[in-house]
């Protein structure tokens, strides 16, 4: 028989740590049905018949957040055999609020008093035996980070699951409430599972909308219940929900008084607090953060990372694989087009992405270390003050930071944002931040057109950041994103030394999804684009063409070109390069090299400062049109891999299309404004396109400055209208 253990606990109580240790490598990650909240389950090590389900971190069982709804639906509908409640014992008072509610459900509960190492170090004392007796559930002391007590807790939970002896909740509400709950229970008995009768009755007493809807009681029964609640409210002179909440807290107060003794601390500051005084200090926080990020980037992008990436791109894929493979394919007499498909299409496309892997792994590793020691929680906290100003939360910062390496893991990192609107907004805006693959485009334009001017790269980054800020402000004013970013409730966990196992797991998960993208979306897209760029209609027949100028892609580029004419690059080559950029952004550079007949590697020429070699490109653009092209390519839809990530994280086709259309519209508008206003400034005549640009400026200004959408105000004015008519 299979036993199901549900892990429940507050955010940051150590659930994930417990889960990872208990399940080892036997875990599966997915999404809860319909939403992108992570669903993790696994099997208890050594016990293949014990399934462990990690529930989202929650503070209560009220239906106030998506996580709380998911967690309680799972417990009520999926019927785990036992709940293993992870309690942060160093914050026991707040954590017990959930424990008390879990006990109300009526399933067996084992409470793991986690972080006991911290409690002991602080010199505090918890009388576990007494607490267990007063709560009416089994308690095991644990320190997940050292693996202490976990197996015992899991085994006790599994044992309890087998017995019929479910603990009776010892906690009783005051008499009037108990009577009301009993009477509500009588009314609904027969409509709900008898095991959960008390829980449903309490929830109805709290006037929990979700439970009411679910039970679909008829009007008569509902009125009867409402009557019972009203009577009780009158008797206790408070509203039902507050009555319940207060009584739970009173109970916890008694538990605390009887079982917990706190050591008087001289200055009450732990080492963590002392570090935080400096690290999250109003003045020092940002400089310290900038210094930390500089080190991370210096190592992962500039030094070790670029060494490895150059090796992977130039030597591994360039010489060893592509070089030898094409020779070998030629030697065994493979047809030219097939060699091209394998070497240029598949390996070129997939390799371009995989080439970034070493750099990504180092970046992920550094970020995982910062996350593990607890610094990332502080970063989110520091950035929250700034991000809040344009409608994002501090937690959006981490996705954007990772996105500056690669949008794919960046977009995936948005998962840690609980609030759905904040998460969508982050997914949409993350790819505005120039990723590693956009750097070659910037370098090429800077070199070929601006002779390596220093300001091009910073301007490109600034444009990306400005795009995030502007989008944040604009989107936040629409109905779909309205409302304050969720208040910042992330606990700041104490700093601790990193644990290799956790770090490696995090690096492995992120890298794996990066590789998986390369193997699927990119592979397919590379083949399709290869086909269109290698075949063309020659005198009415579809033939393999050596010269891309005659390809289907070039013809299609010709059709697309007029669309880009108002942006200043209305010829087929930039159009084709832009489409190629969808495969992987650095393909834009490759396409330019081929389309403009650059001899040799265009980027190498840039690096050597041999700008004359790029004259063909320079001749095709004015500085203004080149800048417009650069902006458009930085801001328009990201590569297919990132679009795939957006699709996966949105978990919804409509929102994915919204994101891509928004990217395109935004990029188009900005490039149009820059190019057309630039033309005007340089003394060109007024045209319909300049009128369109001015109109767009006005629209943008309006969107930035007008009053935001406000649900309350809308309802009020609707009500006033009804009233007046
Ligand atoms: P979750 O949010 O509930 O999944 O919590 P995590 O497993 O991510 O843990 C939050 C933080 O607490 C991490 O930094 C853990 O390393 C740390 N942590 C977890 N268990 C313990 C413990 O028993 N003792 C100490 N000192 N730290 C712990
Ligand atoms: Mg967790």
XYZ file of C-alpha atoms and ligand atoms in Angstrom:
754
model
C 0.000 0.000 0.000
C 1.201 3.486 -0.778
C 1.540 6.103 1.934
C 1.279 9.783 1.073
C 3.018 12.325 3.286
C 2.295 16.003 2.667
C 5.019 18.460 3.711
C 3.433 21.672 4.927
C 5.019 24.707 6.518
C 5.658 28.431 6.385
C 7.877 29.818 3.642
C 11.532 29.501 4.701
C 10.802 26.959 7.413
C 13.149 24.528 5.659
C 10.630 22.496 3.675
C 12.705 22.297 0.551
C 15.778 21.291 2.516
C 13.796 18.575 4.280
C 12.254 17.429 1.033
C 15.586 17.197 -0.745
C 17.157 15.183 2.033
C 14.221 12.841 2.456
C 13.839 12.104 -1.228
C 17.415 12.392 -2.461
C 17.441 12.064 -6.208
C 14.022 10.453 -6.356
C 12.057 13.616 -7.031
C 9.956 15.013 -9.843
C 9.273 18.663 -10.462
C 6.217 19.873 -12.305
C 3.498 22.454 -12.008
C 0.314 22.356 -10.009
C -2.580 21.924 -12.441
C -3.468 25.162 -14.200
C -0.875 27.360 -12.542
C 2.894 27.694 -12.606
C 3.458 27.174 -8.928
C 6.096 24.513 -8.610
C 4.899 21.052 -7.684
C 7.533 18.766 -6.252
C 7.037 15.202 -5.266
C 9.355 12.341 -4.544
C 9.785 9.027 -2.827
C 11.210 8.569 0.631
C 14.727 7.208 0.402
C 14.706 3.514 1.038
C 10.899 3.361 1.116
C 9.550 3.227 -2.406
C 5.988 3.003 -1.183
C 6.135 6.333 0.634
C 5.332 9.343 -1.525
C 6.280 12.798 -0.256
C 4.519 15.853 -1.589
C 6.100 19.264 -1.020
C 3.274 21.796 -0.645
C 3.779 25.514 -1.337
C 4.974 27.545 1.647
C 1.989 29.061 3.454
C 1.166 31.006 6.601
C -2.420 29.860 6.986
C -5.189 27.826 5.374
C -7.268 30.846 4.416
C -7.973 31.310 0.736
C -5.981 34.559 0.542
C -3.240 33.464 -1.775
C -2.877 31.027 -4.603
C -0.430 29.000 -2.509
C -2.852 28.661 0.362
C -5.622 27.524 -1.958
C -3.339 24.987 -3.643
C -2.119 23.615 -0.324
C -5.506 23.200 1.248
C -7.139 21.820 -1.897
C -4.435 19.216 -1.994
C -4.969 18.276 1.631
C -8.755 18.140 1.374
C -9.126 16.594 -2.073
C -6.078 14.388 -2.446
C -6.254 13.078 1.112
C -2.650 12.566 2.130
C -2.366 9.929 4.861
C -0.454 12.214 7.150
C 0.832 15.775 7.281
C 4.447 16.420 8.154
C 4.431 19.996 9.359
C 7.818 21.718 9.186
C 7.938 24.306 11.949
C 10.684 26.908 12.132
C 11.370 26.543 15.830
C 13.386 29.757 15.906
C 10.163 31.550 14.934
C 7.892 29.163 16.714
C 5.142 31.564 17.716
C 4.315 32.577 14.166
C 4.769 29.084 12.756
C 2.376 27.517 15.225
C -0.473 29.477 13.675
C -0.342 27.116 10.725
C 0.186 24.070 12.941
C -2.975 24.808 14.883
C -4.934 25.053 11.640
C -3.441 21.866 10.249
C -4.573 20.091 13.397
C -8.097 21.351 12.855
C -8.246 19.365 9.622
C -8.393 16.052 11.434
C -5.610 14.233 9.617
C -2.694 12.829 11.617
C 0.012 15.468 11.960
C 3.668 15.084 12.871
C 5.355 18.396 13.598
C 9.075 18.606 12.867
C 10.502 21.361 15.057
C 13.132 22.405 12.567
C 16.099 24.774 13.020
C 16.658 23.376 16.485
C 20.350 24.130 15.967
C 19.474 27.826 15.879
C 17.250 27.526 18.933
C 20.025 25.827 20.878
C 22.629 28.299 19.750
C 20.418 31.145 20.899
C 20.235 29.431 24.268
C 16.459 29.074 24.101
C 14.553 26.107 25.410
C 11.441 24.382 24.105
C 9.672 21.783 26.205
C 8.797 19.453 23.365
C 7.017 16.841 25.449
C 4.721 19.415 26.972
C 4.092 21.075 23.617
C 3.266 17.735 22.058
C 0.781 17.003 24.793
C -0.920 20.395 24.649
C -1.121 20.416 20.849
C -2.157 16.810 20.570
C 0.333 15.827 17.928
C 3.667 14.109 17.768
C 6.730 16.375 17.724
C 10.230 15.540 16.527
C 13.148 17.933 16.909
C 15.110 18.387 13.685
C 17.911 20.411 12.152
C 17.370 19.878 8.458
C 20.543 21.553 7.479
C 22.539 18.883 9.310
C 20.098 16.120 8.437
C 19.290 15.646 12.138
C 16.021 13.986 13.056
C 14.591 13.966 9.545
C 14.441 10.240 8.985
C 12.908 9.752 12.414
C 10.245 12.331 11.637
C 9.461 10.803 8.255
C 9.326 7.302 9.696
C 7.027 8.358 12.535
C 4.790 10.051 9.989
C 4.661 6.935 7.839
C 3.846 4.800 10.902
C 1.058 7.120 12.019
C -0.414 7.010 8.540
C -1.027 3.305 8.873
C -2.961 3.489 12.111
C -6.550 4.514 12.460
C -5.698 6.516 15.545
C -5.970 10.075 14.272
C -5.128 12.573 16.976
C -8.084 14.432 18.387
C -7.369 18.133 18.297
C -6.922 19.129 21.928
C -7.487 22.721 21.152
C -11.078 23.755 21.798
C -12.494 27.113 20.899
C -14.601 28.965 23.474
C -17.952 27.398 24.296
C -20.129 29.610 22.070
C -17.860 28.895 19.096
C -17.730 25.170 19.799
C -21.519 25.075 19.990
C -21.853 27.009 16.731
C -19.333 24.746 15.006
C -21.127 21.638 16.246
C -24.475 22.910 15.003
C -23.055 23.864 11.620
C -21.535 20.399 11.497
C -24.971 18.875 12.074
C -26.423 20.892 9.210
C -23.784 19.837 6.695
C -23.205 16.288 7.882
C -23.953 14.005 4.977
C -22.742 16.537 2.401
C -19.087 16.324 3.376
C -16.580 13.652 4.224
C -17.175 12.849 7.930
C -13.434 12.958 8.599
C -13.325 16.601 7.560
C -16.667 17.570 9.106
C -15.174 19.759 11.824
C -12.849 21.505 9.373
C -15.664 22.350 6.976
C -17.805 23.564 9.864
C -15.039 25.875 11.096
C -14.466 27.198 7.578
C -18.178 27.892 7.125
C -18.151 29.633 10.474
C -15.308 31.812 9.189
C -17.513 32.546 6.139
C -14.882 31.145 3.809
C -16.182 31.974 0.314
C -14.323 29.206 -1.462
C -15.668 26.511 0.835
C -19.203 27.893 0.579
C -19.020 27.801 -3.202
C -17.578 24.320 -3.190
C -20.294 22.877 -0.986
C -23.032 24.659 -2.952
C -25.484 24.519 -0.061
C -29.053 25.494 -0.853
C -30.426 28.834 0.310
C -32.241 27.334 3.277
C -29.204 25.647 4.765
C -27.064 28.703 4.111
C -29.553 30.911 5.909
C -29.593 28.512 8.841
C -25.800 28.594 9.069
C -25.714 32.375 8.764
C -28.152 32.564 11.653
C -25.924 30.444 13.868
C -22.913 32.598 13.022
C -24.797 35.842 13.709
C -25.952 34.641 17.098
C -22.459 33.709 18.076
C -21.102 37.028 16.776
C -23.626 38.910 18.867
C -22.777 36.910 21.931
C -19.027 37.492 21.561
C -19.354 40.961 20.048
C -16.915 40.457 17.182
C -17.019 39.148 13.622
C -16.690 35.414 13.162
C -13.373 35.401 11.360
C -11.719 37.575 14.009
C -13.181 35.451 16.780
C -11.548 32.344 15.348
C -8.255 34.080 14.641
C -8.065 35.600 18.109
C -8.851 32.330 19.826
C -6.129 30.545 17.871
C -3.646 33.206 18.924
C -4.754 33.005 22.545
C -4.167 29.268 22.418
C -0.702 29.819 20.938
C -0.052 32.354 23.693
C -0.776 29.663 26.276
C 1.466 27.186 24.447
C 4.284 29.704 24.405
C 3.932 30.502 28.065
C 3.928 26.848 29.053
C 6.560 25.402 26.732
C 9.017 28.007 25.475
C 11.668 29.762 27.467
C 13.677 32.450 25.779
C 17.175 33.258 26.862
C 17.518 36.909 27.786
C 19.896 38.256 25.212
C 22.182 41.057 26.146
C 21.948 43.056 22.987
C 19.515 40.811 21.168
C 21.609 40.918 18.011
C 22.768 37.728 16.348
C 25.698 37.692 13.977
C 23.233 37.678 11.092
C 21.581 40.807 12.423
C 24.934 42.485 12.679
C 25.833 41.618 9.110
C 22.431 42.846 7.982
C 22.963 46.174 9.682
C 25.728 46.773 7.171
C 24.500 44.863 4.144
C 20.950 46.239 4.108
C 21.959 49.662 5.349
C 20.244 52.464 3.421
C 23.474 54.011 2.267
C 25.794 51.030 1.960
C 23.373 48.444 0.546
C 23.659 49.450 -3.094
C 27.437 49.950 -3.239
C 27.967 46.580 -1.534
C 25.552 44.963 -3.894
C 27.244 46.542 -6.914
C 30.597 45.258 -5.690
C 29.260 41.729 -5.214
C 27.720 41.712 -8.673
C 30.892 43.064 -10.175
C 32.808 40.113 -8.739
C 30.171 37.639 -9.953
C 30.295 39.080 -13.446
C 34.014 39.446 -13.484
C 34.378 35.753 -12.777
C 31.504 34.298 -14.739
C 31.474 36.523 -17.798
C 34.841 38.155 -18.168
C 37.437 35.673 -17.007
C 36.684 32.019 -16.399
C 33.365 32.173 -18.221
C 34.609 33.738 -21.416
C 37.624 31.426 -21.512
C 35.347 28.421 -21.378
C 32.806 29.864 -23.770
C 35.467 30.750 -26.317
C 36.797 27.259 -25.980
C 33.359 25.720 -26.456
C 32.468 27.923 -29.428
C 35.747 28.156 -31.285
C 37.562 24.969 -30.446
C 34.959 22.411 -29.401
C 32.136 23.260 -31.796
C 34.120 25.280 -34.333
C 37.202 23.136 -34.928
C 36.664 19.752 -33.382
C 33.066 19.089 -34.195
C 32.186 21.278 -37.176
C 35.621 21.160 -38.762
C 36.235 17.453 -38.462
C 32.663 16.505 -39.068
C 32.376 18.301 -42.378
C 35.651 16.741 -43.550
C 34.461 13.350 -42.512
C 31.057 13.830 -44.106
C 32.733 14.918 -47.311
C 35.067 11.929 -47.158
C 32.226 9.447 -47.002
C 30.560 11.219 -49.905
C 27.626 12.890 -48.194
C 25.581 15.203 -50.384
C 26.461 18.872 -50.017
C 23.035 19.893 -48.780
C 22.979 17.167 -46.131
C 26.391 18.183 -44.844
C 25.132 21.736 -44.708
C 21.998 20.683 -42.817
C 24.028 18.806 -40.223
C 26.917 21.222 -39.869
C 25.413 24.656 -40.464
C 21.813 23.985 -39.580
C 21.810 21.623 -36.631
C 25.230 21.912 -35.052
C 25.530 25.594 -35.901
C 22.172 26.406 -34.321
C 22.283 24.111 -31.326
C 26.006 24.622 -30.795
C 25.563 28.384 -30.718
C 23.336 27.946 -27.722
C 25.226 25.135 -26.033
C 28.396 27.156 -26.416
C 27.028 29.448 -23.749
C 26.540 26.603 -21.321
C 29.934 26.787 -19.550
C 29.465 30.470 -18.886
C 25.919 29.844 -17.720
C 27.039 27.089 -15.366
C 29.567 29.382 -13.715
C 27.016 32.167 -13.414
C 24.432 29.763 -11.978
C 27.021 28.450 -9.556
C 27.884 31.907 -8.243
C 24.241 32.862 -7.938
C 23.405 29.577 -6.204
C 26.099 30.257 -3.628
C 24.752 33.751 -2.977
C 21.272 32.283 -2.725
C 22.360 29.529 -0.382
C 24.206 31.717 2.094
C 21.164 33.972 2.256
C 22.407 37.032 0.370
C 19.844 36.826 -2.448
C 16.979 37.289 0.001
C 18.682 40.527 1.071
C 19.141 41.587 -2.539
C 15.427 41.139 -3.187
C 14.778 43.143 -0.047
C 17.113 45.970 -1.062
C 15.863 46.101 -4.638
C 12.256 46.075 -3.490
C 12.525 49.721 -2.459
C 13.535 50.646 -6.010
C 11.472 48.200 -8.050
C 8.298 49.061 -6.204
C 8.438 52.551 -7.722
C 7.621 51.161 -11.142
C 5.298 48.395 -10.178
C 7.610 45.424 -9.856
C 8.629 43.681 -6.677
C 12.161 43.174 -5.423
C 11.868 39.538 -6.366
C 11.762 40.548 -10.042
C 15.361 41.527 -9.745
C 16.782 38.028 -9.622
C 15.142 36.917 -12.889
C 16.488 40.053 -14.558
C 19.939 39.513 -13.175
C 20.024 35.939 -14.429
C 18.418 37.181 -17.658
C 21.453 39.325 -18.341
C 23.241 36.028 -18.877
C 20.427 34.249 -20.669
C 16.706 34.995 -20.746
C 15.715 31.325 -20.549
C 16.814 30.622 -16.962
C 15.969 34.249 -16.136
C 12.363 33.749 -17.142
C 12.304 30.460 -15.279
C 13.603 32.135 -12.143
C 10.424 34.226 -12.062
C 8.835 31.193 -10.427
C 9.864 32.388 -7.004
C 7.438 35.311 -7.345
C 4.218 34.206 -5.683
C 1.932 36.967 -6.859
C 0.615 36.033 -10.278
C 0.429 39.569 -11.692
C 3.949 40.385 -10.537
C 5.171 37.139 -12.011
C 3.556 37.754 -15.412
C 4.963 41.237 -15.532
C 8.425 39.907 -14.739
C 8.181 37.219 -17.406
C 7.191 39.848 -19.979
C 9.927 42.332 -19.120
C 12.889 40.077 -18.307
C 13.935 39.600 -21.923
C 14.343 43.372 -22.398
C 17.560 43.075 -20.433
C 20.299 42.408 -22.998
C 21.318 38.750 -22.658
C 24.766 37.374 -23.408
C 23.803 36.554 -26.987
C 22.881 40.165 -27.714
C 26.367 41.358 -26.843
C 27.776 40.307 -30.265
C 25.069 42.363 -32.011
C 25.975 45.377 -29.928
C 29.671 44.818 -30.586
C 29.151 44.459 -34.321
C 27.079 47.633 -34.700
C 29.426 49.538 -32.402
C 32.417 48.407 -34.468
C 31.090 48.483 -38.020
C 29.131 51.726 -37.815
C 30.480 53.653 -34.844
C 34.119 52.615 -35.109
C 34.070 51.126 -31.651
C 32.631 54.165 -29.880
C 32.542 53.558 -26.133
C 28.991 54.742 -25.565
C 27.177 52.163 -27.687
C 27.227 49.290 -25.176
C 26.167 51.321 -22.110
C 23.391 52.905 -24.180
C 22.138 49.472 -25.184
C 21.984 48.356 -21.550
C 20.382 51.596 -20.545
C 17.735 51.092 -23.259
C 16.989 47.631 -21.882
C 16.593 48.897 -18.341
C 14.492 51.841 -19.522
C 12.265 49.407 -21.421
C 11.672 47.460 -18.194
C 10.877 50.608 -16.228
C 8.589 52.107 -18.871
C 6.773 48.812 -19.397
C 6.373 48.402 -15.667
C 4.747 51.792 -15.348
C 2.524 51.381 -18.404
C 1.372 47.813 -17.783
C 0.705 48.461 -14.129
C -1.909 50.993 -15.134
C -3.928 48.477 -17.083
C -6.657 46.418 -15.538
C -4.698 43.172 -15.826
C -1.752 44.289 -13.778
C -3.361 46.878 -11.511
C -2.762 46.806 -7.781
C 0.276 47.228 -5.589
C 3.043 44.676 -5.938
C 2.533 42.059 -3.250
C 3.900 43.340 0.064
C 7.372 42.104 0.791
C 6.948 39.344 3.327
C 9.981 37.238 2.529
C 11.709 36.318 5.761
C 15.367 37.123 5.872
C 16.803 33.745 6.852
C 19.947 33.886 8.971
C 23.174 33.725 6.963
C 24.860 30.364 6.996
C 27.694 28.549 5.322
C 26.731 27.103 1.952
C 25.970 23.395 1.563
C 27.465 21.857 -1.539
C 24.530 19.517 -2.134
C 21.970 22.333 -2.346
C 24.168 24.392 -4.620
C 24.872 21.555 -7.004
C 21.209 20.672 -7.195
C 20.246 24.214 -8.082
C 22.963 24.482 -10.746
C 21.947 21.132 -12.173
C 18.271 22.043 -12.429
C 18.900 25.367 -14.130
C 21.499 24.004 -16.537
C 19.342 21.063 -17.420
C 16.436 23.197 -18.551
C 18.842 25.331 -20.542
C 20.152 22.261 -22.351
C 16.695 20.846 -22.844
C 15.656 24.018 -24.668
C 18.636 23.715 -26.971
C 17.682 20.146 -27.764
C 14.071 20.875 -28.618
C 12.886 24.326 -29.656
C 16.215 25.471 -30.959
C 16.874 22.261 -32.841
C 13.557 22.542 -34.638
C 13.857 26.253 -35.340
C 17.421 25.831 -36.591
C 16.332 23.214 -39.094
C 13.417 25.301 -40.341
C 15.502 28.442 -40.741
C 18.301 26.439 -42.347
C 15.833 25.099 -44.872
C 14.493 28.519 -45.765
C 17.941 30.009 -46.038
C 19.432 27.156 -48.072
C 16.702 26.534 -50.601
C 15.299 28.884 -53.152
C 13.097 28.950 -56.222
C 15.338 28.864 -59.233
C 13.468 29.065 -62.547
C 10.357 27.652 -60.965
C 12.034 24.797 -59.103
C 12.936 24.410 -55.458
C 16.687 23.990 -55.377
C 19.509 24.097 -52.905
C 21.176 27.468 -53.308
C 24.712 28.155 -52.138
C 24.129 31.878 -52.067
C 21.646 33.052 -49.461
C 20.643 35.934 -51.685
C 18.543 33.541 -53.771
C 16.956 31.716 -50.871
C 13.329 31.626 -49.789
C 14.401 33.504 -46.696
C 15.782 36.346 -48.788
C 12.537 36.487 -50.760
C 10.565 36.543 -47.523
C 12.928 39.205 -46.196
C 12.055 41.250 -49.273
C 8.388 40.979 -48.366
C 9.058 41.978 -44.748
C 11.411 44.820 -45.617
C 8.758 47.520 -46.254
C 7.537 46.951 -42.704
C 10.927 48.099 -41.445
C 11.344 50.983 -43.881
C 9.884 53.556 -41.427
C 12.505 52.368 -38.916
C 15.286 53.115 -41.389
C 16.309 49.606 -42.471
C 13.867 48.652 -45.185
C 16.008 46.279 -47.227
C 15.933 42.508 -47.250
C 19.261 41.862 -45.492
C 18.408 43.435 -42.113
C 14.959 41.824 -42.303
C 16.519 38.398 -42.816
C 19.054 39.011 -40.046
C 16.238 39.969 -37.671
C 14.376 36.752 -38.443
C 17.587 34.767 -37.953
C 17.893 36.479 -34.589
C 14.835 34.581 -33.457
C 16.835 31.341 -33.594
C 19.528 32.818 -31.379
C 20.349 36.481 -31.120
C 23.982 36.129 -32.082
C 22.793 34.691 -35.417
C 22.169 38.296 -36.444
C 25.918 38.721 -36.613
C 26.405 35.511 -38.559
C 23.698 36.553 -41.002
C 25.294 39.966 -41.522
C 28.600 38.312 -42.271
C 27.041 36.121 -44.946
C 24.600 38.641 -46.394
C 27.082 41.489 -46.747
C 29.882 39.236 -47.923
C 32.238 40.014 -45.067
C 35.486 38.141 -45.556
C 36.213 36.139 -42.415
C 34.659 36.328 -38.989
C 32.881 39.661 -38.518
C 33.328 39.647 -34.750
C 37.020 38.889 -35.017
C 37.353 41.942 -37.254
C 35.609 44.021 -34.609
C 37.919 42.689 -31.925
C 40.993 43.529 -33.984
C 39.610 46.975 -34.758
C 39.834 46.159 -38.477
C 36.702 48.118 -39.253
C 37.561 48.485 -42.984
C 36.638 44.812 -43.380
C 33.111 45.739 -42.390
C 32.739 48.544 -44.926
C 29.958 46.698 -46.752
C 27.857 46.780 -43.594
C 28.709 50.391 -42.846
C 27.741 51.402 -46.377
C 24.297 49.921 -45.880
C 23.384 52.014 -42.841
C 23.491 55.555 -41.598
C 24.480 55.879 -37.932
C 20.847 56.663 -37.171
C 19.387 53.688 -39.024
C 22.023 51.392 -37.497
C 21.121 52.572 -34.025
C 17.438 52.056 -34.776
C 18.222 48.542 -36.046
C 20.171 47.809 -32.880
C 17.351 49.007 -30.643
C 14.793 47.009 -32.545
C 16.820 43.813 -32.310
C 17.480 44.261 -28.611
C 13.862 44.863 -27.688
C 11.797 42.814 -30.147
C 10.696 39.243 -29.430
C 13.471 37.187 -27.812
C 14.852 34.014 -29.357
C 12.714 30.890 -29.759
C 14.228 29.335 -26.658
C 13.130 32.284 -24.543
C 9.701 32.325 -26.190
C 9.442 28.656 -25.227
C 10.346 29.546 -21.654
C 7.716 32.302 -21.643
C 5.142 29.829 -22.907
C 6.054 27.366 -20.195
C 6.049 29.837 -17.341
C 2.877 31.627 -18.447
C 1.267 28.226 -18.910
C -1.212 29.968 -21.135
C -1.180 30.626 -24.882
C -3.019 33.938 -24.684
C -0.527 35.451 -22.274
C 2.372 34.161 -24.348
C 0.981 35.881 -27.427
C 0.389 38.997 -25.415
C 4.019 39.020 -24.291
C 5.410 38.539 -27.802
C 3.066 41.090 -29.367
C 3.932 43.543 -26.642
C 7.656 43.064 -27.269
C 7.180 43.622 -30.967
C 4.923 46.663 -30.608
C 7.218 48.208 -28.018
C 10.374 47.642 -30.065
C 8.707 48.939 -33.207
C 7.447 52.086 -31.490
C 10.766 52.911 -29.869
C 12.752 52.376 -33.076
C 10.236 54.404 -35.056
C 10.380 57.264 -32.573
C 14.172 57.272 -32.431
C 14.655 57.047 -36.185
C 12.001 59.521 -37.239
C 12.744 62.115 -34.586
C 16.429 61.694 -35.369
C 15.673 62.438 -39.025
C 13.683 65.517 -38.061
C 16.476 66.719 -35.804
C 18.974 66.338 -38.614
C 16.867 68.625 -40.766
C 14.935 66.137 -42.915
C 11.471 67.123 -44.124
C 8.262 66.254 -42.319
C 6.648 63.014 -43.523
C 3.666 60.846 -42.556
C 6.131 58.630 -40.670
C 7.344 61.554 -38.586
C 3.722 62.352 -37.791
C 3.257 58.744 -36.657
C 6.359 59.030 -34.477
C 5.116 62.227 -32.838
C 1.750 60.619 -32.248
C 3.491 57.649 -30.605
C 5.450 59.989 -28.344
C 2.158 61.536 -27.257
C 0.605 58.120 -26.633
C 3.634 57.017 -24.653
C 3.583 60.182 -22.563
C -0.106 59.722 -21.910
C 0.382 56.091 -20.872
C 3.190 57.100 -18.557
C 1.394 60.017 -16.950
C -2.326 59.261 -16.863
C -4.022 58.042 -13.739
C -3.872 54.334 -13.185
C -6.742 51.926 -13.508
C -8.433 51.597 -10.182
C -11.074 48.985 -9.526
C -12.628 50.837 -6.601
C -12.933 54.024 -8.558
C -14.493 52.155 -11.493
C -17.074 50.533 -9.245
C -17.864 53.828 -7.573
C -18.465 55.638 -10.838
C -20.531 52.729 -12.170
C -22.599 52.887 -8.996
C -23.022 56.662 -9.342
C -24.244 56.194 -12.899
C -26.850 53.656 -11.879
C -27.892 55.941 -9.079
C -28.384 58.967 -11.298
C -30.378 57.164 -13.985
P 11.470 26.548 2.432
O 11.189 27.949 1.998
O 10.533 26.147 3.515
O 11.514 25.586 1.320
O 12.893 26.598 3.146
P 14.325 26.188 2.613
O 14.491 24.720 2.634
O 14.604 26.891 1.337
O 15.201 26.779 3.803
C 15.283 28.157 4.083
C 16.645 28.464 4.635
O 16.818 27.885 5.930
C 17.766 27.899 3.789
O 18.783 28.857 3.750
C 18.179 26.641 4.533
O 19.516 26.320 4.282
C 17.958 27.038 5.970
N 17.645 25.906 6.850
C 16.785 24.886 6.612
N 16.750 24.049 7.654
C 17.607 24.538 8.587
C 18.013 24.105 9.887
O 17.581 23.091 10.423
N 18.926 24.887 10.541
C 19.417 26.014 9.986
N 20.299 26.717 10.682
N 19.067 26.452 8.779
C 18.175 25.722 8.071
Mg 11.082 25.973 -0.705
